[in-house]
PDB file of C-alpha atoms in Angstrom:
ATOM      1  CA  MET H  98      31.807  44.256 -66.438  1.00 51.00           C
ATOM      2  CA  SER H  99      29.207  41.496 -66.884  1.00 48.00           C
ATOM      3  CA  THR H 100      26.202  41.537 -64.671  1.00 47.00           C
ATOM      4  CA  ILE H 101      23.327  39.205 -63.989  1.00 45.00           C
ATOM      5  CA  SER H 102      19.892  39.830 -62.527  1.00 45.00           C
ATOM      6  CA  ILE H 103      18.818  37.728 -59.594  1.00 43.00           C
ATOM      7  CA  HIS H 104      15.234  37.485 -58.381  1.00 45.00           C
ATOM      8  CA  ARG H 105      14.971  37.932 -54.670  1.00 46.00           C
ATOM      9  CA  THR H 106      12.415  36.263 -52.398  1.00 43.00           C
ATOM     10  CA  GLU H 107       8.864  37.469 -52.976  1.00 44.00           C
ATOM     11  CA  LEU H 108       7.631  39.619 -50.123  1.00 43.00           C
ATOM     12  CA  LEU H 109       4.105  40.435 -49.077  1.00 43.00           C
ATOM     13  CA  ARG H 110       3.231  43.893 -47.891  1.00 46.00           C
ATOM     14  CA  ILE H 111      -0.010  44.212 -45.936  1.00 42.00           C
ATOM     15  CA  THR H 112      -1.902  47.477 -46.111  1.00 44.00           C
ATOM     16  CA  HIS H 113      -4.184  47.626 -43.077  1.00 44.00           C
ATOM     17  CA  ASN H 114      -6.231  50.662 -44.021  1.00 46.00           C
ATOM     18  CA  ARG H 115      -7.436  49.116 -47.284  1.00 41.00           C
ATOM     19  CA  SER H 116      -7.507  45.495 -46.040  1.00 41.00           C
ATOM     20  CA  ARG H 117      -5.693  44.159 -49.043  1.00 43.00           C
ATOM     21  CA  ILE H 118      -2.372  42.593 -49.830  1.00 41.00           C
ATOM     22  CA  SER H 119      -0.007  44.041 -52.425  1.00 41.00           C
ATOM     23  CA  ARG H 120       2.826  41.990 -53.858  1.00 43.00           C
ATOM     24  CA  GLN H 121       6.198  43.403 -54.830  1.00 44.00           C
ATOM     25  CA  ARG H 122       9.132  41.742 -56.495  1.00 45.00           C
ATOM     26  CA  PHE H 123      12.618  43.093 -55.895  1.00 41.00           C
ATOM     27  CA  ARG H 124      15.409  42.838 -58.372  1.00 48.00           C
ATOM     28  CA  ARG H 125      19.001  43.444 -57.656  1.00 48.00           C
ATOM     29  CA  THR H 126      21.847  43.653 -60.116  1.00 47.00           C
ATOM     30  CA  ILE H 127      24.965  41.883 -58.893  1.00 44.00           C
ATOM     31  CA  PRO H 128      28.327  41.782 -60.709  1.00 49.00           C
ATOM     32  CA  LEU H 129      29.078  38.374 -62.159  1.00 42.00           C
ATOM     33  CA  TRP H 130      32.460  38.163 -60.454  1.00 42.00           C
ATOM     34  CA  LYS H 131      30.759  38.129 -57.049  1.00 43.00           C
ATOM     35  CA  LEU H 132      28.973  34.907 -58.015  1.00 38.00           C
ATOM     36  CA  THR H 133      32.239  33.072 -58.603  1.00 40.00           C
ATOM     37  CA  ILE H 134      32.865  31.526 -55.191  1.00 40.00           C
ATOM     38  CA  ASP H 135      34.422  28.256 -54.141  1.00 45.00           C
ATOM     39  CA  SER H 136      32.518  25.285 -52.839  1.00 43.00           C
ATOM     40  CA  ARG H 137      33.640  25.811 -49.272  1.00 45.00           C
ATOM     41  CA  SER H 138      32.234  29.296 -48.999  1.00 46.00           C
ATOM     42  CA  SER H 139      29.070  28.078 -50.713  1.00 46.00           C
ATOM     43  CA  ASP H 140      28.609  25.368 -48.103  1.00 47.00           C
ATOM     44  CA  THR H 141      29.294  27.879 -45.387  1.00 45.00           C
ATOM     45  CA  SER H 142      26.716  30.289 -46.721  1.00 43.00           C
ATOM     46  CA  LYS H 143      24.158  27.527 -46.985  1.00 40.00           C
ATOM     47  CA  LYS H 144      24.780  26.588 -43.379  1.00 39.00           C
ATOM     48  CA  GLU H 145      24.409  30.209 -42.382  1.00 39.00           C
ATOM     49  CA  GLU H 146      21.141  30.519 -44.288  1.00 37.00           C
ATOM     50  CA  LEU H 147      19.780  27.373 -42.660  1.00 34.00           C
ATOM     51  CA  SER H 148      20.803  28.447 -39.178  1.00 34.00           C
ATOM     52  CA  VAL H 149      17.677  29.531 -37.312  1.00 33.00           C
ATOM     53  CA  LYS H 150      17.685  31.042 -33.896  1.00 34.00           C
ATOM     54  CA  ILE H 151      14.820  29.495 -31.908  1.00 31.00           C
ATOM     55  CA  SER H 152      13.566  31.229 -28.809  1.00 34.00           C
ATOM     56  CA  ILE H 153      11.985  28.801 -26.343  1.00 31.00           C
ATOM     57  CA  PRO H 154       9.106  30.359 -24.390  1.00 34.00           C
ATOM     58  CA  PRO H 155       9.189  29.986 -20.618  1.00 36.00           C
ATOM     59  CA  GLN H 156       7.299  27.034 -19.198  1.00 34.00           C
ATOM     60  CA  VAL H 157       3.723  27.763 -18.328  1.00 29.00           C
ATOM     61  CA  ASP H 158       3.495  25.083 -15.667  1.00 35.00           C
ATOM     62  CA  GLN H 159       6.064  25.015 -12.912  1.00 39.00           C
ATOM     63  CA  LEU H 160       7.661  21.718 -12.009  1.00 41.00           C
ATOM     64  CA  ARG H 161       6.814  22.175  -8.360  1.00 52.00           C
ATOM     65  CA  PRO H 162       3.795  23.934  -6.856  1.00 61.00           C
ATOM     66  CA  GLU H 163       4.429  27.200  -5.086  1.00 65.00           C
ATOM     67  CA  GLY H 164       4.465  27.503  -1.324  1.00 75.00           C
ATOM     68  CA  LEU H 165       5.923  24.070  -0.565  1.00 83.00           C
ATOM     69  CA  ARG H 166       8.964  23.802   1.675  1.00 82.00           C
ATOM     70  CA  PHE H 167      10.896  20.743   0.614  1.00 76.00           C
ATOM     71  CA  ASP H 168      13.282  21.107   3.547  1.00 80.00           C
ATOM     72  CA  ARG H 169      10.411  21.194   6.032  1.00 83.00           C
ATOM     73  CA  LEU H 170      10.945  18.883   8.989  1.00 83.00           C
ATOM     74  CA  GLN H 171       8.347  16.244   9.788  1.00 82.00           C
ATOM     75  CA  PRO H 172       6.045  17.819  12.429  1.00 76.00           C
ATOM     76  CA  PRO H 173       5.638  15.965  15.728  1.00 75.00           C
ATOM     77  CA  GLU H 174       2.643  13.654  15.825  1.00 70.00           C
ATOM     78  CA  GLN H 175       1.206  15.632  18.748  1.00 67.00           C
ATOM     79  CA  GLU H 176       0.681  18.640  16.468  1.00 65.00           C
ATOM     80  CA  PHE H 177      -1.845  16.801  14.323  1.00 62.00           C
ATOM     81  CA  GLY H 178      -4.223  16.186  17.202  1.00 58.00           C
ATOM     82  CA  HIS H 179      -5.973  13.156  15.715  1.00 57.00           C
ATOM     83  CA  GLU H 180      -6.322   9.719  17.214  1.00 64.00           C
ATOM     84  CA  ASP H 181      -6.914   7.777  13.995  1.00 82.00           C
ATOM     85  CA  ARG H 182      -3.558   6.154  13.387  1.00 89.00           C
ATOM     86  CA  LEU H 183      -2.051   2.707  13.244  1.00 92.00           C
ATOM     87  CA  GLU H 184       1.441   2.061  14.580  1.00 92.00           C
ATOM     88  CA  PHE H 185       3.373  -0.927  13.287  1.00 93.00           C
ATOM     89  CA  GLY H 186       7.086  -1.565  13.599  1.00 92.00           C
ATOM     90  CA  LYS H 187       9.012   1.587  12.747  1.00 92.00           C
ATOM     91  CA  PHE H 188       6.106   3.209  10.920  1.00 95.00           C
ATOM     92  CA  VAL H 189       2.740   4.904  11.442  1.00 93.00           C
ATOM     93  CA  ALA H 190      -0.248   4.864   9.066  1.00 95.00           C
ATOM     94  CA  ARG H 191      -2.545   7.905   9.154  1.00 93.00           C
ATOM     95  CA  GLU H 192      -4.130  10.538   6.947  1.00 93.00           C
ATOM     96  CA  ALA H 193      -1.860  13.074   5.247  1.00 92.00           C
ATOM     97  CA  MET H 194      -2.119  16.462   6.965  1.00 89.00           C
ATOM     98  CA  VAL H 195       0.284  18.920   5.321  1.00 89.00           C
ATOM     99  CA  ASP H 196       0.826  19.837   1.676  1.00 92.00           C
ATOM    100  CA  GLU H 197       4.372  18.477   1.699  1.00 93.00           C
ATOM    101  CA  GLU H 198       2.963  15.034   2.544  1.00 94.00           C
ATOM    102  CA  TYR H 199       0.488  15.308  -0.334  1.00 95.00           C
ATOM    103  CA  TRP H 200       3.336  16.213  -2.667  1.00 94.00           C
ATOM    104  CA  THR H 201       5.524  13.331  -1.471  1.00 94.00           C
ATOM    105  CA  ALA H 202       2.604  10.935  -1.948  1.00 96.00           C
ATOM    106  CA  ALA H 203       2.190  12.248  -5.498  1.00 95.00           C
ATOM    107  CA  TRP H 204       5.905  11.791  -6.166  1.00 94.00           C
ATOM    108  CA  LEU H 205       5.822   8.187  -4.879  1.00 95.00           C
ATOM    109  CA  ARG H 206       2.993   7.492  -7.320  1.00 95.00           C
ATOM    110  CA  ALA H 207       5.006   9.023 -10.151  1.00 94.00           C
ATOM    111  CA  GLU H 208       8.004   6.871  -9.238  1.00 92.00           C
ATOM    112  CA  SER H 209       5.805   3.775  -9.170  1.00 91.00           C
ATOM    113  CA  HIS H 210       4.111   4.641 -12.458  1.00 89.00           C
ATOM    114  CA  TRP H 211       7.415   5.043 -14.314  1.00 86.00           C
ATOM    115  CA  GLU H 212       9.343   2.370 -12.401  1.00 85.00           C
ATOM    116  CA  ASP H 213       9.548  -0.082 -15.329  1.00 80.00           C
ATOM    117  CA  ARG H 214      10.423   2.666 -17.822  1.00 80.00           C
ATOM    118  CA  SER H 215      13.362   4.318 -16.095  1.00 73.00           C
ATOM    119  CA  ASN H 216      15.520   4.183 -19.226  1.00 79.00           C
ATOM    120  CA  GLU H 217      13.114   6.142 -21.400  1.00 80.00           C
ATOM    121  CA  ARG H 218      14.140   9.541 -22.649  1.00 84.00           C
ATOM    122  CA  TYR H 219      12.928  12.532 -20.632  1.00 86.00           C
ATOM    123  CA  VAL H 220      11.534  10.175 -17.963  1.00 87.00           C
ATOM    124  CA  ASP H 221      12.443  12.619 -15.171  1.00 88.00           C
ATOM    125  CA  ASN H 222      10.433  15.374 -16.830  1.00 90.00           C
ATOM    126  CA  TYR H 223       7.475  13.027 -17.232  1.00 91.00           C
ATOM    127  CA  LYS H 224       7.639  12.057 -13.564  1.00 91.00           C
ATOM    128  CA  ARG H 225       7.722  15.681 -12.436  1.00 92.00           C
ATOM    129  CA  LYS H 226       4.720  16.541 -14.587  1.00 93.00           C
ATOM    130  CA  PHE H 227       2.856  13.442 -13.394  1.00 93.00           C
ATOM    131  CA  ALA H 228       3.594  14.321  -9.755  1.00 93.00           C
ATOM    132  CA  GLU H 229       2.395  17.896 -10.192  1.00 93.00           C
ATOM    133  CA  GLN H 230      -0.876  16.788 -11.759  1.00 94.00           C
ATOM    134  CA  GLU H 231      -1.404  14.095  -9.120  1.00 95.00           C
ATOM    135  CA  PHE H 232      -0.695  16.586  -6.320  1.00 94.00           C
ATOM    136  CA  ASN H 233      -3.408  18.909  -7.609  1.00 92.00           C
ATOM    137  CA  ALA H 234      -5.781  15.947  -8.076  1.00 92.00           C
ATOM    138  CA  ILE H 235      -5.221  14.755  -4.490  1.00 93.00           C
ATOM    139  CA  LYS H 236      -5.964  18.221  -3.155  1.00 91.00           C
ATOM    140  CA  ARG H 237      -9.189  18.411  -5.163  1.00 90.00           C
ATOM    141  CA  ARG H 238     -10.341  14.945  -4.099  1.00 90.00           C
ATOM    142  CA  CYS H 239      -9.644  15.555  -0.424  1.00 89.00           C
ATOM    143  CA  LYS H 240     -11.709  18.757  -0.507  1.00 85.00           C
ATOM    144  CA  GLY H 241     -14.736  16.637  -1.397  1.00 76.00           C
ATOM    145  CA  MET H 242     -16.530  16.317  -4.712  1.00 61.00           C
ATOM    146  CA  GLN H 243     -20.276  15.673  -5.122  1.00 55.00           C
ATOM    147  CA  GLY H 244     -20.605  14.689  -1.478  1.00 61.00           C
ATOM    148  CA  GLN H 245     -17.871  12.044  -1.685  1.00 74.00           C
ATOM    149  CA  LYS H 246     -15.241  11.841   1.015  1.00 85.00           C
ATOM    150  CA  CYS H 247     -11.669  11.074   0.043  1.00 93.00           C
ATOM    151  CA  SER H 248      -8.624  10.613   2.245  1.00 93.00           C
ATOM    152  CA  CYS H 249      -4.973  10.364   1.276  1.00 96.00           C
ATOM    153  CA  ILE H 250      -3.443   7.821   3.656  1.00 96.00           C
ATOM    154  CA  VAL H 251       0.307   7.811   4.174  1.00 96.00           C
ATOM    155  CA  ALA H 252       2.786   5.649   6.020  1.00 96.00           C
ATOM    156  CA  VAL H 253       5.494   7.678   7.748  1.00 95.00           C
ATOM    157  CA  LYS H 254       8.529   6.773   9.775  1.00 93.00           C
ATOM    158  CA  LYS H 255       8.128   6.959  13.539  1.00 90.00           C
ATOM    159  CA  GLU H 256       9.720   9.754  15.456  1.00 83.00           C
ATOM    160  CA  GLU H 257      13.099   8.949  16.988  1.00 82.00           C
ATOM    161  CA  LYS H 258      14.945  10.858  19.636  1.00 78.00           C
ATOM    162  CA  HIS H 259      17.673  13.181  18.392  1.00 77.00           C
ATOM    163  CA  ILE H 260      16.807  12.358  14.756  1.00 81.00           C
ATOM    164  CA  LYS H 261      15.162  14.984  12.573  1.00 82.00           C
ATOM    165  CA  ARG H 262      13.783  14.062   9.160  1.00 86.00           C
ATOM    166  CA  SER H 263      12.239  16.129   6.407  1.00 87.00           C
ATOM    167  CA  VAL H 264       8.723  15.315   5.260  1.00 87.00           C
ATOM    168  CA  ILE H 265      10.061  13.979   1.952  1.00 87.00           C
ATOM    169  CA  LYS H 266      12.246  11.435   3.729  1.00 90.00           C
ATOM    170  CA  SER H 267       9.554  10.458   6.220  1.00 93.00           C
ATOM    171  CA  VAL H 268       6.712   9.389   3.892  1.00 95.00           C
ATOM    172  CA  VAL H 269       7.296   5.851   2.575  1.00 96.00           C
ATOM    173  CA  GLY H 270       3.840   4.748   1.391  1.00 97.00           C
ATOM    174  CA  THR H 271       0.471   6.065   0.264  1.00 97.00           C
ATOM    175  CA  LEU H 272      -3.019   5.128  -0.905  1.00 96.00           C
ATOM    176  CA  ASP H 273      -6.387   6.817  -1.507  1.00 96.00           C
ATOM    177  CA  LEU H 274      -9.587   5.859   0.293  1.00 96.00           C
ATOM    178  CA  SER H 275     -12.800   7.359  -1.079  1.00 94.00           C
ATOM    179  CA  ILE H 276     -16.340   6.901   0.235  1.00 91.00           C
ATOM    180  CA  ARG H 277     -18.756   6.721  -2.695  1.00 88.00           C
ATOM    181  CA  TYR H 278     -22.394   5.992  -3.466  1.00 84.00           C
ATOM    182  CA  PHE H 279     -23.731   3.270  -5.722  1.00 81.00           C
ATOM    183  CA  LEU H 280     -25.530   4.545  -8.781  1.00 77.00           C
ATOM    184  CA  GLN H 281     -29.125   3.485  -9.320  1.00 73.00           C
ATOM    185  CA  GLY H 282     -29.223  -0.231 -10.113  1.00 69.00           C
ATOM    186  CA  GLU H 283     -25.559  -0.921  -9.263  1.00 77.00           C
ATOM    187  CA  THR H 284     -24.594  -3.808  -7.008  1.00 76.00           C
ATOM    188  CA  PHE H 285     -20.840  -3.235  -7.352  1.00 78.00           C
ATOM    189  CA  PRO H 286     -18.716  -0.322  -8.654  1.00 80.00           C
ATOM    190  CA  GLY H 287     -18.685   0.117 -12.415  1.00 72.00           C
ATOM    191  CA  GLU H 288     -21.451  -2.378 -13.107  1.00 72.00           C
ATOM    192  CA  LYS H 289     -23.053  -1.927 -16.504  1.00 70.00           C
ATOM    193  CA  VAL H 290     -26.745  -1.518 -15.811  1.00 62.00           C
ATOM    194  CA  LYS H 291     -29.658  -0.123 -17.746  1.00 62.00           C
ATOM    195  CA  SER H 292     -30.790   2.988 -15.986  1.00 58.00           C
ATOM    196  CA  GLN H 293     -33.265   5.709 -16.675  1.00 59.00           C
ATOM    197  CA  LEU H 294     -32.272   8.855 -18.513  1.00 58.00           C
ATOM    198  CA  PHE H 295     -32.653  10.849 -15.319  1.00 58.00           C
ATOM    199  CA  CYS H 296     -31.715   9.004 -12.155  1.00 57.00           C
ATOM    200  CA  SER H 297     -30.863  10.029  -8.630  1.00 57.00           C
ATOM    201  CA  ILE H 298     -28.180   8.832  -6.267  1.00 56.00           C
ATOM    202  CA  ASN H 299     -29.435   7.207  -3.105  1.00 56.00           C
ATOM    203  CA  ARG H 300     -27.378   8.794  -0.329  1.00 58.00           C
ATOM    204  CA  GLU H 301     -28.500   6.439   2.418  1.00 58.00           C
ATOM    205  CA  GLY H 302     -25.820   4.878   4.590  1.00 55.00           C
ATOM    206  CA  SER H 303     -26.440   1.383   3.241  1.00 69.00           C
ATOM    207  CA  ASN H 304     -25.813   2.605  -0.295  1.00 82.00           C
ATOM    208  CA  ARG H 305     -22.242   3.722   0.391  1.00 88.00           C
ATOM    209  CA  TYR H 306     -19.039   1.844  -0.247  1.00 92.00           C
ATOM    210  CA  GLY H 307     -15.319   2.420   0.079  1.00 93.00           C
ATOM    211  CA  TYR H 308     -12.917   2.364  -2.835  1.00 95.00           C
ATOM    212  CA  ILE H 309      -9.134   2.002  -2.578  1.00 96.00           C
ATOM    213  CA  ALA H 310      -6.743   3.247  -5.242  1.00 95.00           C
ATOM    214  CA  ASN H 311      -3.172   4.389  -5.886  1.00 95.00           C
ATOM    215  CA  LEU H 312      -1.489   2.063  -3.396  1.00 96.00           C
ATOM    216  CA  CYS H 313       2.296   2.259  -3.629  1.00 95.00           C
ATOM    217  CA  VAL H 314       5.340   1.974  -1.364  1.00 96.00           C
ATOM    218  CA  ALA H 315       8.781   3.507  -1.766  1.00 95.00           C
ATOM    219  CA  LYS H 316      11.216   1.068  -3.334  1.00 92.00           C
ATOM    220  CA  SER H 317      13.646   1.396  -0.418  1.00 91.00           C
ATOM    221  CA  ALA H 318      10.956   0.558   2.168  1.00 93.00           C
ATOM    222  CA  ARG H 319       9.294  -2.513   0.667  1.00 93.00           C
ATOM    223  CA  ARG H 320       8.988  -5.940   2.318  1.00 92.00           C
ATOM    224  CA  GLN H 321       8.297  -4.397   5.726  1.00 94.00           C
ATOM    225  CA  GLY H 322       4.509  -4.816   5.908  1.00 94.00           C
ATOM    226  CA  ILE H 323       3.764  -1.205   4.966  1.00 96.00           C
ATOM    227  CA  ALA H 324       1.194  -1.955   2.257  1.00 96.00           C
ATOM    228  CA  CYS H 325      -0.698  -4.493   4.406  1.00 96.00           C
ATOM    229  CA  ASN H 326      -0.929  -2.152   7.361  1.00 96.00           C
ATOM    230  CA  MET H 327      -2.020   0.803   5.247  1.00 97.00           C
ATOM    231  CA  LEU H 328      -4.818  -1.405   3.892  1.00 96.00           C
ATOM    232  CA  ARG H 329      -5.803  -2.424   7.430  1.00 95.00           C
ATOM    233  CA  PHE H 330      -5.901   1.226   8.445  1.00 96.00           C
ATOM    234  CA  ALA H 331      -8.039   2.051   5.375  1.00 95.00           C
ATOM    235  CA  VAL H 332     -10.480  -0.750   6.235  1.00 94.00           C
ATOM    236  CA  GLU H 333     -10.813   0.469   9.823  1.00 94.00           C
ATOM    237  CA  SER H 334     -11.232   4.089   8.682  1.00 93.00           C
ATOM    238  CA  ALA H 335     -14.049   3.041   6.365  1.00 93.00           C
ATOM    239  CA  ARG H 336     -15.772   1.170   9.177  1.00 92.00           C
ATOM    240  CA  LEU H 337     -15.554   4.208  11.437  1.00 90.00           C
ATOM    241  CA  SER H 338     -17.349   6.114   8.664  1.00 87.00           C
ATOM    242  CA  GLY H 339     -20.129   3.518   8.685  1.00 89.00           C
ATOM    243  CA  VAL H 340     -19.006   1.730   5.502  1.00 90.00           C
ATOM    244  CA  GLU H 341     -18.739  -2.050   5.415  1.00 85.00           C
ATOM    245  CA  GLN H 342     -18.133  -2.718   1.714  1.00 91.00           C
ATOM    246  CA  LEU H 343     -14.687  -1.981   0.272  1.00 94.00           C
ATOM    247  CA  TYR H 344     -13.566  -2.504  -3.313  1.00 95.00           C
ATOM    248  CA  VAL H 345     -10.387  -2.233  -5.346  1.00 95.00           C
ATOM    249  CA  HIS H 346      -9.437  -2.912  -8.959  1.00 93.00           C
ATOM    250  CA  VAL H 347      -6.255  -4.863  -9.727  1.00 93.00           C
ATOM    251  CA  HIS H 348      -4.686  -5.558 -13.089  1.00 92.00           C
ATOM    252  CA  LYS H 349      -4.958  -9.207 -14.076  1.00 91.00           C
ATOM    253  CA  ASN H 350      -1.217  -9.431 -14.759  1.00 91.00           C
ATOM    254  CA  ASN H 351      -0.278  -7.992 -11.357  1.00 91.00           C
ATOM    255  CA  SER H 352      -0.090 -11.218  -9.368  1.00 92.00           C
ATOM    256  CA  VAL H 353       1.899  -9.565  -6.551  1.00 92.00           C
ATOM    257  CA  ALA H 354      -0.863  -7.037  -5.886  1.00 93.00           C
ATOM    258  CA  GLN H 355      -3.539  -9.729  -6.080  1.00 94.00           C
ATOM    259  CA  GLU H 356      -1.699 -11.772  -3.473  1.00 94.00           C
ATOM    260  CA  LEU H 357      -1.351  -8.713  -1.242  1.00 94.00           C
ATOM    261  CA  TYR H 358      -5.063  -7.873  -1.333  1.00 95.00           C
ATOM    262  CA  GLN H 359      -6.161 -11.470  -0.832  1.00 93.00           C
ATOM    263  CA  LYS H 360      -3.818 -11.737   2.135  1.00 92.00           C
ATOM    264  CA  THR H 361      -5.492  -8.675   3.646  1.00 92.00           C
ATOM    265  CA  GLY H 362      -9.005 -10.080   3.213  1.00 93.00           C
ATOM    266  CA  PHE H 363     -10.089  -9.148  -0.328  1.00 95.00           C
ATOM    267  CA  LYS H 364     -11.637 -11.626  -2.749  1.00 94.00           C
ATOM    268  CA  ILE H 365     -12.327 -11.438  -6.470  1.00 91.00           C
ATOM    269  CA  VAL H 366     -15.917 -10.494  -7.256  1.00 88.00           C
ATOM    270  CA  GLU H 367     -17.698 -12.785  -9.700  1.00 78.00           C
ATOM    271  CA  THR H 368     -19.230 -10.171 -11.965  1.00 68.00           C
ATOM    272  CA  GLY H 369     -20.614 -12.706 -14.452  1.00 60.00           C
ATOM    273  CA  LYS H 370     -22.126 -11.142 -17.536  1.00 52.00           C
ATOM    274  CA  PHE H 371     -22.132  -7.724 -15.915  1.00 51.00           C
ATOM    275  CA  GLU H 372     -18.515  -6.884 -16.547  1.00 53.00           C
ATOM    276  CA  SER H 373     -17.195  -3.664 -15.049  1.00 52.00           C
ATOM    277  CA  LEU H 374     -14.757  -1.184 -16.589  1.00 50.00           C
ATOM    278  CA  ASP H 375     -12.548  -3.297 -18.857  1.00 58.00           C
ATOM    279  CA  ASP H 376     -11.368  -6.875 -19.223  1.00 72.00           C
ATOM    280  CA  ASP H 377      -7.834  -6.124 -17.984  1.00 85.00           C
ATOM    281  CA  THR H 378      -8.702  -5.792 -14.294  1.00 89.00           C
ATOM    282  CA  TYR H 379     -10.220  -7.826 -11.481  1.00 91.00           C
ATOM    283  CA  LEU H 380     -12.643  -6.293  -9.015  1.00 92.00           C
ATOM    284  CA  LEU H 381     -11.888  -7.348  -5.434  1.00 93.00           C
ATOM    285  CA  GLN H 382     -14.102  -6.878  -2.380  1.00 93.00           C
ATOM    286  CA  TYR H 383     -13.179  -6.901   1.293  1.00 93.00           C
ATOM    287  CA  THR H 384     -15.085  -9.797   2.866  1.00 78.00           C
ATOM    288  CA  ARG H 385     -14.012 -10.032   6.512  1.00 69.00           C
TER     289      ARG H 385
END
């Protein structure tokens, strides 16, 4: 019977005790009749050789933080024990108090961020990851960093008799209010100034300002004055903290947001040659 020698794949054998690699080639003698196969079986064997079993490792980051109860009912307002709140219509603006409210605020921001890209592939996974990162960021900011105070303000639905809502269904709007200090030489946030190599931050009351960011409202609750009243509550909260100057950045193409802020009392700051951040945004200041 005729035979033919076939070279097998070259293998590497590692010898640990001598720290060197030895190479071995394996030969195998196969009868020639075994090599006579039809095209179908050849295709099948090729498919089998190319089939690779991939094991996907478990996700390192969970989609939702631990310890949150997503079926938790909205606690009564009396449990919070704070007087700083603004009631308007069917809603109340106040600071977020429980982790479930922080998470819902983060999810609203994720929904707003991906609102115009809802048809993209894996968009739900992106939103979940965005919400998780934003939730952790909110928690860090509200704990205070470098002496700065930050508050996550939410708009929630008012309590109604005989109606129980979960926290997720109660929060309909959110924004961040942070109390910051001007850097040495700054007259407005983000101003490009020439400063010394080593400079200090003046922590006097007159050197503080408020900064508003991450304003968004649930799509189902828009056109009900929620954004305006959250801004009014943020302005009043800043004043109670002894801060008179409030700023916000708005994208130049976002005419709806510009109209909202101007309606609430903000005006565009003429930065002149001292441009701040980038050329795609306007800096607005509360002037009333």
